[in-house]
Amino acid sequence: MRPSRSQAEQIEVFWSKTSKAKSGCILWSGAVMADGYGIYHFLGKAYRCHRLSWILEKGGIPEGMCVLHRCDVPLCVNPKHLFLGTRNDNNQDMVAKGRASRHGRRLGCGVHAKKLDAASVVKMVDQKRLGKLSQREIARRAGVSDATFRAILKGKVWSHVTKIKP
């Protein structure tokens, strides 16, 4: 049986499982739950990664409060992109940013047969903005069609992640 890690070691491991995106997001690259949010076990308890980031950098989360994303990227753990709000604030934020389901259809990570996740969509858009790879090559590497990538760039899909509005 391996000895348990100290709090400092666990914090170091947590941050080692992140990477910075051109957008300013700090993206979680560890375990991800079905809803698209990262999960990490810290001191014997499972935390959603954005909530743990808030706790580590800003302190506790008051009872009944949610940790919301300014950037609207579920895998982002950048404390500068996070803010506290009530459940109602969270729901209003979701509607305002167009993440609520449309006509009963789920969006992005909520789609059962998805090939992409939020982190890969952000990476694809960043690669396009850098201009080093063709649109076709970016789509091929991501395992999606040119049409899917065009829809992302036009804001028809994944706009809740990319900030590109239709």
PDB file of C-alpha atoms in Angstrom:
ATOM      1  CA  MET A   1       0.000   0.000   0.000  1.00  0.00           C
ATOM      2  CA  ARG A   2       1.426   3.352  -0.983  1.00  0.00           C
ATOM      3  CA  PRO A   3       1.653   6.070   1.672  1.00  0.00           C
ATOM      4  CA  SER A   4      -0.850   8.908   1.388  1.00  0.00           C
ATOM      5  CA  ARG A   5       0.369  12.130  -0.138  1.00  0.00           C
ATOM      6  CA  SER A   6       0.643  15.300   1.872  1.00  0.00           C
ATOM      7  CA  GLN A   7      -1.646  18.209   1.120  1.00  0.00           C
ATOM      8  CA  ALA A   8       1.209  20.074  -0.592  1.00  0.00           C
ATOM      9  CA  GLU A   9       1.988  17.053  -2.786  1.00  0.00           C
ATOM     10  CA  GLN A  10      -1.667  16.705  -3.764  1.00  0.00           C
ATOM     11  CA  ILE A  11      -1.849  20.397  -4.675  1.00  0.00           C
ATOM     12  CA  GLU A  12       1.290  20.019  -6.805  1.00  0.00           C
ATOM     13  CA  VAL A  13      -0.183  16.967  -8.577  1.00  0.00           C
ATOM     14  CA  PHE A  14      -3.466  18.842  -9.142  1.00  0.00           C
ATOM     15  CA  TRP A  15      -1.779  21.774 -10.910  1.00  0.00           C
ATOM     16  CA  SER A  16       0.516  19.413 -12.866  1.00  0.00           C
ATOM     17  CA  LYS A  17      -2.594  18.056 -14.591  1.00  0.00           C
ATOM     18  CA  THR A  18      -3.363  21.406 -16.233  1.00  0.00           C
ATOM     19  CA  SER A  19      -2.179  23.325 -19.264  1.00  0.00           C
ATOM     20  CA  LYS A  20      -2.549  26.933 -20.352  1.00  0.00           C
ATOM     21  CA  ALA A  21      -4.552  27.728 -23.480  1.00  0.00           C
ATOM     22  CA  LYS A  22      -4.091  30.821 -25.659  1.00  0.00           C
ATOM     23  CA  SER A  23      -7.538  31.927 -24.456  1.00  0.00           C
ATOM     24  CA  GLY A  24      -6.166  32.348 -20.916  1.00  0.00           C
ATOM     25  CA  CYS A  25      -7.983  29.272 -19.674  1.00  0.00           C
ATOM     26  CA  ILE A  26      -6.067  26.794 -17.551  1.00  0.00           C
ATOM     27  CA  LEU A  27      -7.457  23.497 -18.804  1.00  0.00           C
ATOM     28  CA  TRP A  28      -7.782  20.363 -16.689  1.00  0.00           C
ATOM     29  CA  SER A  29      -6.255  17.329 -18.427  1.00  0.00           C
ATOM     30  CA  GLY A  30      -6.920  14.701 -15.767  1.00  0.00           C
ATOM     31  CA  ALA A  31     -10.067  12.631 -15.195  1.00  0.00           C
ATOM     32  CA  VAL A  32     -13.276  14.087 -16.621  1.00  0.00           C
ATOM     33  CA  MET A  33     -16.848  13.258 -15.665  1.00  0.00           C
ATOM     34  CA  ALA A  34     -19.579  12.539 -18.233  1.00  0.00           C
ATOM     35  CA  ASP A  35     -20.857  16.131 -17.934  1.00  0.00           C
ATOM     36  CA  GLY A  36     -17.503  17.525 -19.122  1.00  0.00           C
ATOM     37  CA  TYR A  37     -16.189  18.759 -15.753  1.00  0.00           C
ATOM     38  CA  GLY A  38     -12.882  17.581 -14.336  1.00  0.00           C
ATOM     39  CA  ILE A  39     -12.748  15.548 -11.139  1.00  0.00           C
ATOM     40  CA  TYR A  40      -9.896  15.151  -8.657  1.00  0.00           C
ATOM     41  CA  HIS A  41      -9.610  13.327  -5.342  1.00  0.00           C
ATOM     42  CA  PHE A  42      -8.073  15.633  -2.764  1.00  0.00           C
ATOM     43  CA  LEU A  43      -7.449  14.567   0.835  1.00  0.00           C
ATOM     44  CA  GLY A  44      -9.841  11.646   0.461  1.00  0.00           C
ATOM     45  CA  LYS A  45     -12.726  13.582  -1.103  1.00  0.00           C
ATOM     46  CA  ALA A  46     -13.774  13.919  -4.761  1.00  0.00           C
ATOM     47  CA  TYR A  47     -14.022  17.502  -6.030  1.00  0.00           C
ATOM     48  CA  ARG A  48     -15.033  19.045  -9.320  1.00  0.00           C
ATOM     49  CA  CYS A  49     -11.774  20.624 -10.424  1.00  0.00           C
ATOM     50  CA  HIS A  50     -13.049  24.175 -10.880  1.00  0.00           C
ATOM     51  CA  ARG A  51     -14.461  24.084  -7.328  1.00  0.00           C
ATOM     52  CA  LEU A  52     -11.169  22.738  -5.947  1.00  0.00           C
ATOM     53  CA  SER A  53      -9.266  25.466  -7.807  1.00  0.00           C
ATOM     54  CA  TRP A  54     -11.489  28.058  -6.122  1.00  0.00           C
ATOM     55  CA  ILE A  55     -10.929  26.498  -2.691  1.00  0.00           C
ATOM     56  CA  LEU A  56      -7.151  26.282  -3.140  1.00  0.00           C
ATOM     57  CA  GLU A  57      -6.755  29.829  -4.451  1.00  0.00           C
ATOM     58  CA  LYS A  58      -9.573  31.821  -2.835  1.00  0.00           C
ATOM     59  CA  GLY A  59     -10.738  29.829   0.185  1.00  0.00           C
ATOM     60  CA  GLY A  60     -13.941  28.003   1.006  1.00  0.00           C
ATOM     61  CA  ILE A  61     -17.200  28.080  -0.895  1.00  0.00           C
ATOM     62  CA  PRO A  62     -20.116  29.360   1.187  1.00  0.00           C
ATOM     63  CA  GLU A  63     -23.001  26.930   1.736  1.00  0.00           C
ATOM     64  CA  GLY A  64     -25.407  26.874  -1.217  1.00  0.00           C
ATOM     65  CA  MET A  65     -23.096  28.753  -3.583  1.00  0.00           C
ATOM     66  CA  CYS A  66     -21.914  27.582  -6.996  1.00  0.00           C
ATOM     67  CA  VAL A  67     -18.588  28.261  -8.708  1.00  0.00           C
ATOM     68  CA  LEU A  68     -19.345  29.661 -12.160  1.00  0.00           C
ATOM     69  CA  HIS A  69     -17.095  30.163 -15.204  1.00  0.00           C
ATOM     70  CA  ARG A  70     -16.691  33.584 -16.828  1.00  0.00           C
ATOM     71  CA  CYS A  71     -15.063  31.814 -19.781  1.00  0.00           C
ATOM     72  CA  ASP A  72     -17.812  29.172 -19.949  1.00  0.00           C
ATOM     73  CA  VAL A  73     -15.300  26.329 -20.414  1.00  0.00           C
ATOM     74  CA  PRO A  74     -16.110  23.421 -18.046  1.00  0.00           C
ATOM     75  CA  LEU A  75     -12.484  22.199 -18.005  1.00  0.00           C
ATOM     76  CA  CYS A  76     -11.086  25.625 -17.093  1.00  0.00           C
ATOM     77  CA  VAL A  77      -9.665  25.838 -13.564  1.00  0.00           C
ATOM     78  CA  ASN A  78      -8.175  29.331 -13.868  1.00  0.00           C
ATOM     79  CA  PRO A  79      -9.234  31.062 -10.615  1.00  0.00           C
ATOM     80  CA  LYS A  80      -9.389  34.378 -12.522  1.00  0.00           C
ATOM     81  CA  HIS A  81     -12.123  32.890 -14.734  1.00  0.00           C
ATOM     82  CA  LEU A  82     -14.246  31.715 -11.792  1.00  0.00           C
ATOM     83  CA  PHE A  83     -16.803  33.515  -9.636  1.00  0.00           C
ATOM     84  CA  LEU A  84     -19.357  32.619  -6.997  1.00  0.00           C
ATOM     85  CA  GLY A  85     -23.099  32.668  -7.580  1.00  0.00           C
ATOM     86  CA  THR A  86     -26.322  31.067  -6.428  1.00  0.00           C
ATOM     87  CA  ARG A  87     -27.971  28.151  -8.247  1.00  0.00           C
ATOM     88  CA  ASN A  88     -30.317  30.741  -9.809  1.00  0.00           C
ATOM     89  CA  ASP A  89     -27.316  32.829 -10.938  1.00  0.00           C
ATOM     90  CA  ASN A  90     -25.843  29.679 -12.494  1.00  0.00           C
ATOM     91  CA  ASN A  91     -29.080  28.914 -14.371  1.00  0.00           C
ATOM     92  CA  GLN A  92     -29.407  32.499 -15.614  1.00  0.00           C
ATOM     93  CA  ASP A  93     -25.751  32.471 -16.698  1.00  0.00           C
ATOM     94  CA  MET A  94     -26.337  29.221 -18.589  1.00  0.00           C
ATOM     95  CA  VAL A  95     -29.315  30.683 -20.464  1.00  0.00           C
ATOM     96  CA  ALA A  96     -27.569  34.016 -21.156  1.00  0.00           C
ATOM     97  CA  LYS A  97     -24.558  32.216 -22.634  1.00  0.00           C
ATOM     98  CA  GLY A  98     -26.680  29.884 -24.760  1.00  0.00           C
ATOM     99  CA  ARG A  99     -25.761  26.668 -22.920  1.00  0.00           C
ATOM    100  CA  ALA A 100     -29.343  25.735 -22.075  1.00  0.00           C
ATOM    101  CA  SER A 101     -30.696  22.941 -24.221  1.00  0.00           C
ATOM    102  CA  ARG A 102     -32.338  24.099 -27.415  1.00  0.00           C
ATOM    103  CA  HIS A 103     -35.672  22.543 -28.263  1.00  0.00           C
ATOM    104  CA  GLY A 104     -34.951  19.629 -25.957  1.00  0.00           C
ATOM    105  CA  ARG A 105     -31.557  18.901 -27.574  1.00  0.00           C
ATOM    106  CA  ARG A 106     -28.456  18.776 -25.420  1.00  0.00           C
ATOM    107  CA  LEU A 107     -25.392  20.808 -26.327  1.00  0.00           C
ATOM    108  CA  GLY A 108     -21.704  19.955 -26.639  1.00  0.00           C
ATOM    109  CA  CYS A 109     -20.529  17.589 -23.905  1.00  0.00           C
ATOM    110  CA  GLY A 110     -24.133  16.546 -23.239  1.00  0.00           C
ATOM    111  CA  VAL A 111     -24.435  14.877 -26.642  1.00  0.00           C
ATOM    112  CA  HIS A 112     -24.095  11.121 -26.244  1.00  0.00           C
ATOM    113  CA  ALA A 113     -22.304  10.422 -29.539  1.00  0.00           C
ATOM    114  CA  LYS A 114     -19.886  13.361 -29.356  1.00  0.00           C
ATOM    115  CA  LYS A 115     -16.359  13.035 -30.737  1.00  0.00           C
ATOM    116  CA  LEU A 116     -15.082  16.242 -29.156  1.00  0.00           C
ATOM    117  CA  ASP A 117     -14.868  17.673 -25.669  1.00  0.00           C
ATOM    118  CA  ALA A 118     -14.511  21.293 -24.575  1.00  0.00           C
ATOM    119  CA  ALA A 119     -10.713  21.130 -24.350  1.00  0.00           C
ATOM    120  CA  SER A 120     -10.313  19.734 -27.875  1.00  0.00           C
ATOM    121  CA  VAL A 121     -12.681  22.365 -29.322  1.00  0.00           C
ATOM    122  CA  VAL A 122     -10.731  25.182 -27.627  1.00  0.00           C
ATOM    123  CA  LYS A 123      -7.483  23.660 -28.934  1.00  0.00           C
ATOM    124  CA  MET A 124      -8.872  23.429 -32.495  1.00  0.00           C
ATOM    125  CA  VAL A 125      -9.995  27.062 -32.490  1.00  0.00           C
ATOM    126  CA  ASP A 126      -6.634  28.162 -31.033  1.00  0.00           C
ATOM    127  CA  GLN A 127      -4.819  26.235 -33.798  1.00  0.00           C
ATOM    128  CA  LYS A 128      -6.959  27.947 -36.439  1.00  0.00           C
ATOM    129  CA  ARG A 129      -6.244  31.378 -34.924  1.00  0.00           C
ATOM    130  CA  LEU A 130      -2.494  30.659 -35.014  1.00  0.00           C
ATOM    131  CA  GLY A 131      -2.786  29.802 -38.721  1.00  0.00           C
ATOM    132  CA  LYS A 132      -0.033  27.168 -38.722  1.00  0.00           C
ATOM    133  CA  LEU A 133      -2.289  24.318 -39.872  1.00  0.00           C
ATOM    134  CA  SER A 134      -4.980  24.218 -42.525  1.00  0.00           C
ATOM    135  CA  GLN A 135      -8.598  23.950 -41.474  1.00  0.00           C
ATOM    136  CA  ARG A 136      -8.739  20.512 -43.098  1.00  0.00           C
ATOM    137  CA  GLU A 137      -5.645  19.296 -41.191  1.00  0.00           C
ATOM    138  CA  ILE A 138      -6.991  20.540 -37.852  1.00  0.00           C
ATOM    139  CA  ALA A 139     -10.287  18.713 -38.486  1.00  0.00           C
ATOM    140  CA  ARG A 140      -8.471  15.534 -39.566  1.00  0.00           C
ATOM    141  CA  ARG A 141      -6.283  15.503 -36.448  1.00  0.00           C
ATOM    142  CA  ALA A 142      -9.369  15.975 -34.257  1.00  0.00           C
ATOM    143  CA  GLY A 143     -11.179  13.129 -36.025  1.00  0.00           C
ATOM    144  CA  VAL A 144     -14.050  15.260 -37.307  1.00  0.00           C
ATOM    145  CA  SER A 145     -15.232  16.319 -40.749  1.00  0.00           C
ATOM    146  CA  ASP A 146     -14.402  19.640 -42.382  1.00  0.00           C
ATOM    147  CA  ALA A 147     -18.120  20.449 -42.130  1.00  0.00           C
ATOM    148  CA  THR A 148     -18.092  19.926 -38.365  1.00  0.00           C
ATOM    149  CA  PHE A 149     -15.093  22.201 -37.955  1.00  0.00           C
ATOM    150  CA  ARG A 150     -16.709  24.839 -40.203  1.00  0.00           C
ATOM    151  CA  ALA A 151     -19.825  24.677 -37.985  1.00  0.00           C
ATOM    152  CA  ILE A 152     -17.620  25.271 -34.918  1.00  0.00           C
ATOM    153  CA  LEU A 153     -15.918  28.254 -36.557  1.00  0.00           C
ATOM    154  CA  LYS A 154     -19.277  29.729 -37.617  1.00  0.00           C
ATOM    155  CA  GLY A 155     -20.614  29.349 -34.074  1.00  0.00           C
ATOM    156  CA  LYS A 156     -23.321  26.870 -35.056  1.00  0.00           C
ATOM    157  CA  VAL A 157     -22.030  24.218 -32.627  1.00  0.00           C
ATOM    158  CA  TRP A 158     -19.883  24.434 -29.489  1.00  0.00           C
ATOM    159  CA  SER A 159     -20.425  28.214 -29.306  1.00  0.00           C
ATOM    160  CA  HIS A 160     -20.967  27.782 -25.561  1.00  0.00           C
ATOM    161  CA  VAL A 161     -17.260  26.862 -25.381  1.00  0.00           C
ATOM    162  CA  THR A 162     -15.678  28.996 -28.111  1.00  0.00           C
ATOM    163  CA  LYS A 163     -17.547  32.267 -27.542  1.00  0.00           C
ATOM    164  CA  ILE A 164     -18.234  32.299 -31.294  1.00  0.00           C
ATOM    165  CA  LYS A 165     -21.872  33.268 -31.730  1.00  0.00           C
ATOM    166  CA  PRO A 166     -23.979  32.314 -34.788  1.00  0.00           C
TER     167      PRO A 166
END
